[in-house]
Coordinates of C-alpha atoms and ligand atoms in Angstrom, one line a residue:
X1 CA 13.6 9.6 -22.7
X2 CA 14.9 10.1 -26.2
X3 CA 15.4 13.8 -25.8
X4 CA 18.0 13.0 -23.1
X5 CA 20.1 10.9 -25.3
X6 CA 23.6 12.4 -25.3
X7 CA 24.7 10.7 -28.5
X8 CA 22.5 8.2 -30.3
X9 CA 24.5 5.0 -31.2
X10 CA 23.7 2.1 -33.5
X11 CA 22.5 -1.0 -31.6
X12 CA 25.5 -3.2 -32.6
X13 CA 28.1 -0.6 -31.6
X14 CA 26.3 0.1 -28.4
X15 CA 26.0 -3.6 -27.5
X16 CA 29.7 -4.0 -28.0
X17 CA 30.4 -1.1 -25.7
X18 CA 28.0 -2.5 -23.0
X19 CA 29.7 -5.8 -23.1
X20 CA 33.2 -4.3 -22.9
X21 CA 32.1 -2.2 -19.9
X22 CA 32.6 1.1 -21.7
X23 CA 28.9 1.8 -21.3
X24 CA 27.6 0.7 -18.0
X25 CA 24.3 -1.1 -17.7
X26 CA 22.6 1.8 -16.0
X27 CA 23.6 4.4 -18.7
X28 CA 22.3 2.7 -21.8
X29 CA 19.3 5.1 -22.1
X30 CA 21.8 7.9 -22.7
X31 CA 22.5 6.4 -26.1
X32 CA 19.2 5.0 -27.3
X33 CA 15.5 4.9 -26.7
X34 CA 14.2 3.2 -23.5
X35 CA 12.7 0.1 -25.2
X36 CA 16.0 -0.6 -27.1
X37 CA 17.9 0.0 -23.9
X38 CA 15.8 -2.6 -22.0
X39 CA 16.5 -5.1 -24.8
X40 CA 20.2 -4.5 -24.9
X41 CA 20.5 -4.6 -21.1
X42 CA 18.7 -7.9 -21.0
X43 CA 20.9 -9.4 -23.8
X44 CA 24.0 -8.2 -22.0
X45 CA 22.8 -9.8 -18.7
X46 CA 22.1 -13.0 -20.7
X47 CA 25.6 -13.0 -22.1
X48 CA 27.3 -12.2 -18.8
X49 CA 25.3 -14.9 -17.0
X50 CA 25.5 -17.4 -19.8
X51 CA 21.7 -18.0 -19.8
X52 CA 18.9 -17.4 -22.3
X53 CA 15.7 -15.9 -20.9
X54 CA 12.5 -17.5 -22.1
X55 CA 9.9 -15.4 -20.5
X56 CA 10.8 -12.0 -19.0
X57 CA 11.0 -10.3 -22.4
X58 CA 7.3 -11.1 -23.1
X59 CA 5.3 -8.2 -21.8
X60 CA 3.5 -5.1 -23.0
X61 CA 5.0 -2.5 -20.7
X62 CA 6.3 0.5 -22.6
X63 CA 9.7 1.3 -21.2
X64 CA 9.3 4.9 -22.4
X65 CA 6.5 5.2 -19.9
X66 CA 7.9 3.4 -16.8
X67 CA 11.7 3.9 -17.1
X68 CA 11.4 7.5 -16.0
X69 CA 9.6 7.0 -12.8
X70 CA 8.9 3.4 -11.9
X71 CA 12.1 1.3 -12.5
X72 CA 15.8 1.6 -13.1
X73 CA 18.0 -0.9 -15.0
X74 CA 14.8 -2.5 -16.5
X75 CA 15.3 -5.9 -18.3
X76 CA 11.8 -7.2 -18.6
X77 CA 8.7 -8.0 -16.5
X78 CA 7.5 -10.7 -14.2
X79 CA 4.0 -11.9 -14.5
X80 CA 1.6 -12.8 -11.6
X81 CA -1.7 -14.5 -12.3
X82 CA -4.7 -12.3 -11.7
X83 CA -8.0 -13.7 -10.3
X84 CA -11.3 -12.1 -9.5
X85 CA -13.6 -12.5 -6.4
X86 CA -17.1 -11.1 -6.0
X87 CA -19.4 -9.5 -6.5
X88 CA -18.8 -7.9 -3.1
X89 CA -21.5 -5.5 -1.9
X90 CA -19.9 -2.5 -0.2
X91 CA -22.0 0.2 1.6
X92 CA -19.4 2.9 2.0
X93 CA -19.3 6.7 1.8
X94 CA -17.3 6.5 -1.4
X95 CA -17.7 2.9 -2.6
X96 CA -21.4 2.1 -2.8
X97 CA -22.3 -0.9 -5.0
X98 CA -21.3 -4.4 -6.0
X99 CA -17.6 -4.8 -7.0
X100 CA -15.5 -7.5 -8.7
X101 CA -12.2 -7.6 -6.7
X102 CA -8.9 -8.0 -8.7
X103 CA -6.4 -10.2 -6.9
X104 CA -2.8 -10.9 -8.1
X105 CA -1.4 -13.9 -6.3
X106 CA 0.3 -17.3 -6.7
X107 CA -1.3 -18.7 -3.5
X108 CA -3.8 -21.4 -4.4
X109 CA -7.0 -21.2 -2.4
X110 CA -6.7 -17.5 -1.7
X111 CA -9.0 -16.2 -4.4
X112 CA -11.5 -19.0 -3.7
X113 CA -11.5 -18.0 0.0
X114 CA -12.0 -14.3 -0.7
X115 CA -14.7 -15.2 -3.2
X116 CA -16.4 -17.2 -0.6
X117 CA -16.1 -14.3 1.9
X118 CA -17.6 -11.9 -0.7
X119 CA -20.5 -14.2 -1.2
X120 CA -21.1 -14.3 2.5
X121 CA -20.9 -10.5 2.9
X122 CA -23.1 -9.9 -0.1
X123 CA -25.8 -12.3 1.3
X124 CA -25.5 -10.4 4.6
X125 CA -26.5 -7.1 2.9
X126 CA -23.0 -5.9 2.4
X127 CA -20.0 -4.5 4.3
X128 CA -20.6 -1.1 6.0
X129 CA -17.3 0.8 5.8
X130 CA -16.1 4.2 6.9
X131 CA -12.8 6.1 6.9
X132 CA -11.9 7.7 10.2
X133 CA -8.6 9.5 9.3
X134 CA -6.7 10.1 6.1
X135 CA -3.1 11.5 6.5
X136 CA 0.2 10.5 5.1
X137 CA 3.2 11.0 7.5
X138 CA 6.9 11.8 7.2
X139 CA 9.0 12.3 10.4
X140 CA 12.4 13.9 10.1
X141 CA 14.9 13.7 13.0
X142 CA 16.7 16.8 14.3
X143 CA 19.5 17.2 16.8
X144 CA 19.3 20.0 19.4
X145 CA 21.8 21.2 22.0
X146 CA 20.0 20.0 25.1
X147 CA 16.6 19.3 26.6
X148 CA 15.8 23.0 27.2
X149 CA 16.3 23.7 23.5
X150 CA 14.2 20.6 22.7
X151 CA 11.4 22.2 24.7
X152 CA 11.8 25.5 22.9
X153 CA 11.7 23.6 19.6
X154 CA 8.5 21.8 20.4
X155 CA 6.8 25.1 21.6
X156 CA 7.9 26.9 18.4
X157 CA 6.8 24.1 16.0
X158 CA 3.3 24.0 17.6
X159 CA 2.7 27.8 17.4
X160 CA -0.2 28.5 15.0
X161 CA 1.9 31.0 13.2
X162 CA 4.7 28.5 12.5
X163 CA 2.2 25.9 11.2
X164 CA 0.5 28.5 9.0
X165 CA 3.9 29.6 7.7
X166 CA 4.8 25.9 6.9
X167 CA 1.4 25.4 5.2
X168 CA 2.0 28.4 3.0
X169 CA 5.4 27.1 2.1
X170 CA 3.9 23.7 1.1
X171 CA 1.4 25.3 -1.2
X172 CA 4.3 26.4 -3.4
X173 CA 5.6 22.8 -3.7
X174 CA 2.4 20.8 -4.4
X175 CA -1.1 21.8 -5.7
X176 CA -2.8 18.7 -4.2
X177 CA -0.9 18.1 -0.9
X178 CA -1.9 20.0 2.3
X179 CA 0.0 20.0 5.6
X180 CA -2.6 19.0 8.2
X181 CA -0.6 18.8 11.5
X182 CA 2.8 18.1 13.1
X183 CA 3.4 16.0 16.2
X184 CA 6.8 16.4 18.0
X185 CA 8.4 13.5 19.9
X186 CA 11.5 14.1 22.0
X187 CA 14.2 11.6 22.8
X188 CA 17.2 13.1 24.7
X189 CA 18.7 15.7 22.4
X190 CA 16.8 14.3 19.3
X191 CA 13.5 15.7 18.2
X192 CA 11.3 13.9 15.7
X193 CA 8.6 15.9 13.9
X194 CA 5.8 13.6 12.6
X195 CA 4.3 15.7 9.7
X196 CA 0.8 14.7 8.5
X197 CA -0.5 15.6 5.1
X198 CA -3.7 15.2 3.1
X199 CA -2.4 13.8 -0.2
X200 CA -5.8 13.5 -2.0
X201 CA -5.7 10.6 -4.6
X202 CA -2.0 10.0 -4.2
X203 CA -0.7 7.5 -1.7
X204 CA 1.6 10.4 -1.2
X205 CA 5.1 9.2 -0.1
X206 CA 6.9 11.0 -2.8
X207 CA 4.8 14.1 -2.4
X208 CA 5.3 14.3 1.4
X209 CA 9.0 13.5 1.2
X210 CA 9.5 16.4 -1.2
X211 CA 7.3 18.7 0.9
X212 CA 9.0 17.7 4.2
X213 CA 12.4 18.3 2.7
X214 CA 11.4 21.9 2.1
X215 CA 10.1 22.2 5.7
X216 CA 13.4 20.8 7.0
X217 CA 15.3 23.5 5.3
X218 CA 12.9 26.1 6.6
X219 CA 13.3 24.8 10.2
X220 CA 17.1 24.7 9.9
X221 CA 17.1 28.3 8.7
X222 CA 14.5 29.8 11.0
X223 CA 14.9 27.8 14.2
X224 CA 18.4 26.4 13.9
X225 CA 17.7 22.7 14.7
X226 CA 20.3 20.4 13.1
X227 CA 18.6 18.1 10.5
X228 CA 19.9 14.6 10.8
X229 CA 17.7 12.6 8.5
X230 CA 14.6 13.4 6.4
X231 CA 13.1 10.1 7.7
X232 CA 13.7 9.5 11.4
X233 CA 11.7 6.2 11.4
X234 CA 8.8 7.7 13.4
X235 CA 6.9 8.1 10.1
X236 CA 6.9 4.9 10.2
X237 CA 7.3 3.8 6.6
X238 CA 7.4 0.1 5.6
X239 CA 8.4 -1.2 9.1
X240 CA 6.1 -2.8 11.8
X241 CA 5.4 0.0 14.3
X242 CA 2.9 0.6 17.1
X243 CA 2.7 4.3 16.2
X244 CA 0.9 3.4 13.0
X245 CA -1.5 1.2 14.8
X246 CA -2.2 3.9 17.4
X247 CA -2.0 7.2 15.6
X248 CA -2.9 5.8 12.1
X249 CA -1.1 6.3 8.9
X250 CA -2.6 6.6 5.4
X251 CA -6.2 5.7 5.7
X252 CA -7.7 4.4 9.0
X253 CA -10.6 2.3 7.8
X254 CA -13.2 0.1 9.6
X255 CA -15.5 -2.4 7.8
X256 CA -18.2 -4.5 9.4
X257 CA -21.0 -6.9 8.6
X258 CA -23.6 -8.9 10.4
X259 CA -23.9 -12.5 9.1
X260 CA -27.1 -14.4 9.6
X261 CA -26.6 -17.7 11.4
X262 CA -28.2 -19.5 8.3
X263 CA -25.6 -18.0 5.9
X264 CA -22.8 -19.2 8.2
X265 CA -24.2 -22.7 8.3
X266 CA -24.8 -22.9 4.6
X267 CA -21.8 -21.1 3.2
X268 CA -19.1 -21.6 5.8
X269 CA -20.2 -24.9 7.3
X270 CA -19.8 -23.5 10.8
X271 CA -21.7 -21.6 13.4
X272 CA -21.5 -18.1 14.8
X273 CA -20.4 -19.5 18.2
X274 CA -17.6 -21.6 16.7
X275 CA -16.3 -18.7 14.6
X276 CA -16.4 -16.2 17.5
X277 CA -14.4 -18.7 19.6
X278 CA -11.8 -19.2 16.9
X279 CA -11.5 -15.5 16.4
X280 CA -11.1 -14.9 20.2
X281 CA -8.5 -17.6 20.8
X282 CA -6.6 -17.2 17.5
X283 CA -6.8 -13.6 16.4
X284 CA -7.0 -12.0 19.8
X285 CA -5.4 -14.3 22.4
X286 CA -3.0 -15.9 20.0
X287 CA -1.8 -12.6 18.6
X288 CA -1.4 -11.2 22.2
X289 CA 0.7 -14.2 23.3
X290 CA 2.8 -13.9 20.2
X291 CA 3.4 -10.1 20.7
X292 CA 2.0 -9.5 17.3
X293 CA 1.0 -6.0 16.0
X294 CA -1.6 -7.7 13.7
X295 CA -4.7 -9.2 15.4
X296 CA -6.0 -10.8 12.3
X297 CA -5.7 -14.0 10.2
X298 CA -4.4 -12.9 6.8
X299 CA -5.2 -9.2 6.1
X300 CA -1.7 -9.1 4.5
X301 CA -2.9 -11.7 1.9
X302 CA -5.7 -9.6 0.6
X303 CA -3.8 -6.3 0.8
X304 CA -0.8 -7.8 -1.0
X305 CA -2.9 -9.3 -3.8
X306 CA -4.9 -6.1 -4.3
X307 CA -1.8 -3.9 -4.0
X308 CA 0.0 -5.9 -6.7
X309 CA -3.1 -5.9 -9.0
X310 CA -3.8 -2.2 -8.5
X311 CA -0.3 -0.7 -8.8
X312 CA 0.3 0.0 -5.1
X313 CA 3.6 -0.1 -3.3
X314 CA 3.8 -3.7 -2.2
X315 CA 6.0 -2.9 0.8
X316 CA 3.0 -1.1 2.4
X317 CA 1.5 -4.5 3.1
X318 CA 3.5 -4.0 6.4
X319 CA 1.3 -1.1 7.5
X320 CA -1.8 -2.9 6.4
X321 CA -1.1 -6.0 8.4
X322 CA -1.7 -4.0 11.6
X323 CA -5.4 -5.0 11.1
X324 CA -7.6 -6.1 14.1
X325 CA -10.4 -8.5 13.5
X326 CA -13.4 -8.9 15.9
X327 CA -16.2 -11.4 15.8
X328 CA -19.1 -11.6 18.3
X329 CA -22.4 -13.4 18.5
X330 CA -25.3 -11.0 18.5
X331 CA -28.4 -11.2 20.7
X332 CA -30.2 -12.7 17.7
X333 CA -27.6 -15.5 17.4
X334 CA -26.0 -14.1 14.2
X335 CA -22.3 -13.1 13.9
X336 CA -21.0 -9.5 14.0
X337 CA -17.6 -9.2 12.2
X338 CA -15.4 -6.2 11.8
X339 CA -11.9 -5.3 10.6
X340 CA -10.1 -2.2 11.7
X341 CA -7.2 -1.1 9.4
X342 CA -5.3 1.7 11.2
X343 CA -2.9 2.2 8.4
X344 CA -3.9 1.4 4.9
X345 CA -1.7 3.2 2.3
X346 CA -3.3 3.4 -1.2
X347 CA -3.6 5.8 -4.1
X348 CA -5.1 6.0 -7.5
X349 CA -2.6 8.4 -9.1
X350 CA 1.2 8.2 -9.1
X351 CA 3.4 5.3 -8.3
X352 CA 2.5 2.2 -10.3
X353 CA -1.1 3.1 -10.9
X354 CA -0.5 4.2 -14.5
X355 CA 1.0 1.0 -15.8
X356 CA -1.5 -0.7 -18.3
X357 CA -2.4 -3.9 -16.4
X358 CA -2.6 -2.1 -13.1
X359 CA -4.8 0.6 -14.5
X360 CA -7.1 -2.0 -15.9
X361 CA -7.6 -3.3 -12.3
X362 CA -8.3 0.2 -11.0
X363 CA -10.8 0.7 -13.9
X364 CA -12.5 -2.5 -12.9
X365 CA -13.2 -0.8 -9.5
X366 CA -14.0 2.5 -11.1
X367 CA -11.2 4.4 -9.3
X368 CA -8.4 5.0 -11.9
X369 CA -6.9 8.5 -11.8
X370 CA -8.1 11.6 -10.0
X371 CA -11.4 11.5 -8.3
X372 CA -14.1 14.3 -8.3
X373 CA -13.4 15.8 -5.9
X374 CA -9.7 15.0 -5.6
X375 CA -9.2 12.3 -2.9
X376 CA -12.5 10.5 -3.5
X377 CA -11.0 7.8 -5.8
X378 CA -8.3 6.8 -3.3
X379 CA -10.9 6.8 -0.5
X380 CA -13.2 4.6 -2.6
X381 CA -10.3 2.2 -3.2
X382 CA -9.5 2.1 0.5
X383 CA -13.1 1.2 1.3
X384 CA -13.1 -1.6 -1.2
X385 CA -9.8 -3.0 0.0
X386 CA -11.0 -2.9 3.7
X387 CA -14.2 -4.7 2.7
X388 CA -12.2 -7.3 0.8
X389 CA -10.0 -7.8 3.9
X390 CA -13.2 -8.5 5.9
X391 CA -14.2 -11.1 3.2
X392 CA -10.8 -12.8 3.6
X393 CA -11.1 -12.9 7.4
X394 CA -14.6 -14.3 7.4
X395 CA -13.7 -17.1 5.0
X396 CA -10.5 -18.1 6.7
X397 CA -11.9 -18.0 10.2
X398 CA -14.8 -20.0 8.9
X399 CA -12.5 -22.6 7.4
X400 CA -10.5 -22.9 10.6
X401 CA -13.7 -23.2 12.7
X402 CA -14.9 -25.9 10.3
X403 CA -11.5 -27.6 10.3
X404 CA -11.2 -27.1 6.6
X405 CA -7.9 -25.2 6.3
X406 CA -5.5 -28.0 5.5
X407 CA -8.0 -29.7 3.2
X408 CA -8.6 -26.5 1.2
X409 CA -4.8 -26.0 0.6
X410 CA -4.2 -29.6 -0.2
X411 CA -7.0 -29.4 -2.8
X412 CA -6.5 -25.9 -4.3
X413 CA -2.8 -25.2 -3.4
X414 CA -1.4 -28.4 -4.8
X415 CA -3.1 -28.8 -8.1
X416 CA -6.6 -30.0 -7.3
X417 CA -9.9 -28.3 -8.4
Ligands
LIG501 C1 -11.3 -23.2 -0.3 C2 -12.7 -22.9 0.3 C3 -13.2 -21.5 -0.2 C4 -13.6 -24.0 0.0 O1 -14.8 -23.7 0.7 P1 -16.0 -24.7 0.7 O2 -17.1 -24.0 1.5 O3 -15.6 -26.0 1.2 O4 -16.4 -24.8 -0.8 P2 -17.7 -24.9 -1.7 O5 -17.3 -25.7 -2.9 O6 -18.9 -25.2 -0.9 O7 -17.8 -23.3 -2.2 C5 -18.2 -22.3 -1.4 C6 -17.9 -21.0 -2.0 O8 -16.5 -20.8 -2.0 C7 -16.0 -20.2 -3.2 N1 -15.2 -21.1 -4.0 C8 -14.9 -22.4 -3.7 N2 -14.1 -22.9 -4.6 C9 -13.8 -21.9 -5.4 C10 -12.9 -21.9 -6.6 N3 -12.2 -22.9 -7.0 N4 -12.8 -20.7 -7.2 C11 -13.5 -19.6 -6.8 N5 -14.4 -19.6 -5.8 C12 -14.5 -20.8 -5.1 C13 -17.3 -19.8 -4.0 O9 -17.8 -18.6 -3.6 C14 -18.2 -20.9 -3.5 O10 -19.6 -20.6 -3.7 P3 -20.4 -21.0 -5.0 O11 -19.7 -20.2 -6.1 O12 -20.2 -22.5 -5.2 O13 -21.8 -20.6 -4.7 C15 -12.5 -22.8 1.9 O14 -12.1 -24.0 2.5 C16 -11.6 -21.7 2.4 O15 -11.9 -20.5 2.3 N6 -10.5 -22.1 3.0 C17 -9.6 -21.1 3.6 C18 -8.5 -20.9 2.6 C19 -7.8 -19.6 2.8 O16 -8.4 -18.6 3.3 N7 -6.6 -19.5 2.5 C20 -5.9 -18.2 2.6 C21 -4.5 -18.4 2.8 S1 -4.1 -19.0 4.4 C22 -2.7 -18.2 4.8 O17 -1.9 -17.9 3.9 C23 -2.5 -17.7 6.1 C24 -2.5 -18.5 7.4 C25 -3.6 -19.6 7.3 O18 -1.2 -19.1 7.6 C26 -2.8 -17.5 8.4 C27 -3.2 -18.0 9.8 O19 -2.2 -18.2 10.6 O20 -4.4 -18.2 10.0
LIG502 N1 10.1 9.2 -1.7 C1 10.0 8.3 -0.7 O1 10.6 8.4 0.4 C2 9.1 7.1 -0.9 C3 8.5 6.9 -2.2 N2 7.7 5.9 -2.4 C4 7.2 5.7 -3.7 O2 6.4 6.9 -3.9 C5 5.5 6.7 -5.0 C6 4.2 7.3 -4.7 O3 4.3 8.6 -4.3 P1 3.1 9.6 -4.5 O4 3.5 10.9 -3.9 O5 1.9 8.9 -4.1 O6 3.0 9.6 -6.1 P2 3.8 10.4 -7.3 O7 4.9 11.2 -6.8 O8 4.1 9.3 -8.3 O9 2.6 11.3 -7.8 C7 1.9 12.1 -7.0 C8 1.7 13.5 -7.7 O10 0.5 13.4 -8.6 C9 0.0 14.7 -8.7 N3 -1.5 14.5 -8.7 C10 -2.3 14.6 -9.8 N4 -3.6 14.4 -9.5 C11 -3.6 14.2 -8.2 C12 -4.7 13.9 -7.3 N5 -6.0 13.8 -7.7 N6 -4.4 13.7 -6.0 C13 -3.2 13.8 -5.6 N7 -2.1 14.1 -6.3 C14 -2.3 14.3 -7.7 C15 0.4 15.5 -7.5 O11 1.1 16.6 -8.0 P3 1.2 18.0 -7.2 O12 2.0 17.6 -5.9 O13 2.0 18.8 -8.1 O14 -0.1 18.4 -6.9 C16 1.3 14.5 -6.7 O15 2.4 15.1 -6.1 C17 5.5 5.2 -5.3 O16 6.2 4.9 -6.4 C18 6.2 4.7 -4.0 O17 6.8 3.4 -4.3 C19 7.4 5.0 -1.4 C20 7.9 5.2 -0.1 C21 8.8 6.2 0.2

């Protein structure tokens, strides 16, 4: 950021100007390098709040790296303990092998549980996992004169020539992103266009937002619809929404395993019948009665811990929690288990994936940066996360079937080992 400094100032002089309000907290980088700016901002906050930080200054993040794209008004960093579960055997199209799973959390018993689930899956010959759809969506809202005009708009947008024209336009904006499709939704005189893109190894929200902005301009110029908002909430980003469960968003991933009865008895202290019953009455019936969009036990736990560890956008736990878990006793008396994640949003480039500690975690999984071909690293990460969600579901349902949930949290979540 140094090249952007308007006028370099000595630290003492700058600190006085920050304290007096002459230089606002958010403009400090204009007068010094990013790391000094972080230090001065923190010291100013300490003085203004009359406290003395003991911890947040202790980190190894280079503000020169992150201040430009990951954070504004930086004053330090918060640490979250990192644990590891595994090995987890994954039989995917992109992830094929045994993996150690990085999990950043403060919830005692969570890593132990996922670790147990990994051991069960690995002893059951692994998790079979496949990706069924991979598109990131952005849905702007347009206002039109009336319903007849809405119909013309929908017909125009779905014309092959229009789509080709928009695809050509996108290729000027991004070398990795590709417009795949557009789905129109009409509500009175409002039309939502849900654009779907292949974003390769990027989770893609910046990419598709920038690309869609260009398409909104094109539509306004060439069709004349009135753009109201670049995001019309039918995307749907970071909110619980049935459209993501039904149409998918990001990666739609399914992972399954078949656990021998003996493994359930030995490792989970339960039986296939008991676990299937708990899954049915809890994850399926209980969720239906509650009006939940997530028919699972704690997919969000695993996705949150992996998202934090691997530099993903933590708010996308919302989409991931749409997961549906099934368990059924097979004709051999074993237990078939699956998780279906309709909307898992992950990437291995961009966002927080380049920060040192987060990149270490991506390296552990062998997915840091661009894949060969592009897109393959993000798909591999998605397969590993879905398999880890399966591990979490198996262990927690096992614990609830065995009546061990409260005991586990009393022992591991309150200081016991
Ligand atoms: C806690 C366990 C795993 C004990 O499970 P256990 O079977 O009694 O323990 P064990 O000592 O026999 O160990 C079995 C395996 O568990 C793992 N394990 C065991 N201990 C550790 C440890 N310290 N560190 C790492 N791994 C551990 C490890 O894999 C071990 O195998 P080994 O290595 O011995 O061959 C089990 O009772 C369990 O999984 N309980 C469920 C806990 C859980 O899933 N918590 C998640 C959060 S719950 C929540 O937030 C959501 C909720 C509950 O509200 C959602 C809902 O509504 O359902
Ligand atoms: N803008 C918004 O509305 C929202 C933004 N976010 C934030 O967006 C960020 C993530 O956006 P995202 O677009 O994923 O990331 P970035 O914008 O950080 O980076 C993505 C860019 O990386 C380049 N790139 C290099 N190699 C590859 C590759 N192998 N595959 C794909 N792209 C590659 C692409 O450039 P090129 O396009 O030139 O090919 C792509 O546009 C996060 O910080 C998240 O928090 C989250 C929600 C909403």
